[in-house]
């Protein structure tokens, strides 16, 4: 009986977390003046908000599924960024703000002050969040 109650509590807790994450992603999606991206440890973009569309010129449909390093970073910084990502996954920790050189769809290089963090997800690989 106790196991059944614990299982129900765990299911309810998971549902609340999923709902909370969904609300948070909806909120982030609608930001137009703050660019937010989420991506997997291999660089695959999984989240791209309106601010990212406005800032970089790529529509969400053009960015999702692409490698963020290939899409936005220059050839001179991709390897360094991959090393930062690998180290963050290994240590299970990253929260940093840095000036980054990024590239827009029109080819212009821009320098941004960005915040990066590693989001540890229960039962899944961590994901990276980048916003500016």
mmCIF file of C-alpha atoms in Angstrom, residues 25-111:
data_model
loop_
_atom_site.group_PDB
_atom_site.id
_atom_site.type_symbol
_atom_site.label_atom_id
_atom_site.label_comp_id
_atom_site.label_asym_id
_atom_site.label_seq_id
_atom_site.Cartn_x
_atom_site.Cartn_y
_atom_site.Cartn_z
ATOM 1 C CA UNK A 25 9.490 27.256 -22.048
ATOM 2 C CA UNK A 26 6.311 29.054 -23.147
ATOM 3 C CA UNK A 27 7.454 32.148 -21.278
ATOM 4 C CA UNK A 28 10.931 31.983 -22.855
ATOM 5 C CA UNK A 29 9.501 31.324 -26.325
ATOM 6 C CA UNK A 30 7.634 34.604 -26.283
ATOM 7 C CA UNK A 31 10.532 36.828 -25.228
ATOM 8 C CA UNK A 32 11.392 39.052 -28.176
ATOM 9 C CA UNK A 33 14.269 41.110 -26.763
ATOM 10 C CA UNK A 34 16.224 38.305 -25.101
ATOM 11 C CA UNK A 35 17.704 35.548 -27.236
ATOM 12 C CA UNK A 36 17.526 32.114 -25.593
ATOM 13 C CA UNK A 37 18.782 28.842 -27.016
ATOM 14 C CA UNK A 38 18.921 25.338 -25.571
ATOM 15 C CA UNK A 39 21.111 22.621 -27.010
ATOM 16 C CA UNK A 40 22.243 19.089 -26.293
ATOM 17 C CA UNK A 41 25.826 18.137 -25.348
ATOM 18 C CA UNK A 42 26.517 17.363 -29.023
ATOM 19 C CA UNK A 43 25.434 20.913 -29.979
ATOM 20 C CA UNK A 44 22.011 20.030 -31.421
ATOM 21 C CA UNK A 45 19.667 22.988 -30.927
ATOM 22 C CA UNK A 46 16.458 21.968 -29.130
ATOM 23 C CA UNK A 47 15.024 25.394 -28.276
ATOM 24 C CA UNK A 48 15.081 28.682 -30.190
ATOM 25 C CA UNK A 49 12.928 31.602 -29.117
ATOM 26 C CA UNK A 50 11.601 34.705 -30.897
ATOM 27 C CA UNK A 51 14.445 36.772 -29.495
ATOM 28 C CA UNK A 52 16.897 34.398 -31.201
ATOM 29 C CA UNK A 53 14.995 34.786 -34.464
ATOM 30 C CA UNK A 54 15.168 38.579 -34.163
ATOM 31 C CA UNK A 55 18.796 38.635 -33.092
ATOM 32 C CA UNK A 56 20.350 36.087 -35.470
ATOM 33 C CA UNK A 57 17.934 36.129 -38.420
ATOM 34 C CA UNK A 58 17.238 32.383 -38.411
ATOM 35 C CA UNK A 59 13.643 31.206 -38.014
ATOM 36 C CA UNK A 60 13.017 28.534 -35.393
ATOM 37 C CA UNK A 61 12.456 25.965 -38.161
ATOM 38 C CA UNK A 62 15.889 26.786 -39.616
ATOM 39 C CA UNK A 63 17.712 26.468 -36.292
ATOM 40 C CA UNK A 64 16.112 23.484 -34.535
ATOM 41 C CA UNK A 65 18.111 20.307 -35.053
ATOM 42 C CA UNK A 66 21.191 22.180 -36.265
ATOM 43 C CA UNK A 67 24.541 22.240 -34.460
ATOM 44 C CA UNK A 68 24.710 25.548 -32.570
ATOM 45 C CA UNK A 69 28.475 25.708 -33.044
ATOM 46 C CA UNK A 70 28.209 25.345 -36.805
ATOM 47 C CA UNK A 71 25.292 27.787 -37.016
ATOM 48 C CA UNK A 72 26.469 30.644 -34.780
ATOM 49 C CA UNK A 73 30.139 30.236 -33.840
ATOM 50 C CA UNK A 74 33.076 31.052 -36.068
ATOM 51 C CA UNK A 75 35.600 28.408 -37.121
ATOM 52 C CA UNK A 76 38.189 29.838 -34.730
ATOM 53 C CA UNK A 77 36.061 29.343 -31.617
ATOM 54 C CA UNK A 78 34.156 26.107 -32.290
ATOM 55 C CA UNK A 79 36.783 23.758 -30.886
ATOM 56 C CA UNK A 80 37.243 25.846 -27.754
ATOM 57 C CA UNK A 81 33.471 25.890 -27.215
ATOM 58 C CA UNK A 82 33.268 22.095 -27.677
ATOM 59 C CA UNK A 83 35.950 21.718 -25.001
ATOM 60 C CA UNK A 84 33.973 23.967 -22.631
ATOM 61 C CA UNK A 85 30.872 21.853 -23.278
ATOM 62 C CA UNK A 86 32.713 18.546 -22.744
ATOM 63 C CA UNK A 87 34.232 19.777 -19.506
ATOM 64 C CA UNK A 88 30.856 21.025 -18.263
ATOM 65 C CA UNK A 89 29.206 17.659 -18.940
ATOM 66 C CA UNK A 90 32.097 15.830 -17.275
ATOM 67 C CA UNK A 91 31.912 18.035 -14.166
ATOM 68 C CA UNK A 92 28.106 18.326 -14.339
ATOM 69 C CA UNK A 93 28.507 22.064 -13.796
ATOM 70 C CA UNK A 94 28.594 25.239 -15.861
ATOM 71 C CA UNK A 95 27.416 28.728 -15.136
ATOM 72 C CA UNK A 96 29.391 31.459 -16.769
ATOM 73 C CA UNK A 97 29.076 34.791 -18.513
ATOM 74 C CA UNK A 98 31.460 35.535 -21.339
ATOM 75 C CA UNK A 99 31.881 37.736 -24.347
ATOM 76 C CA UNK A 100 31.335 35.544 -27.376
ATOM 77 C CA UNK A 101 31.824 36.211 -31.056
ATOM 78 C CA UNK A 102 28.790 34.917 -32.912
ATOM 79 C CA UNK A 103 27.612 35.072 -36.506
ATOM 80 C CA UNK A 104 24.220 36.162 -37.805
ATOM 81 C CA UNK A 105 22.494 34.595 -40.789
ATOM 82 C CA UNK A 106 23.594 37.565 -42.930
ATOM 83 C CA UNK A 107 27.238 36.715 -42.117
ATOM 84 C CA UNK A 108 27.895 39.652 -39.805
ATOM 85 C CA UNK A 109 30.014 38.850 -36.773
ATOM 86 C CA UNK A 110 28.711 40.254 -33.501
ATOM 87 C CA UNK A 111 30.162 40.267 -30.000
#
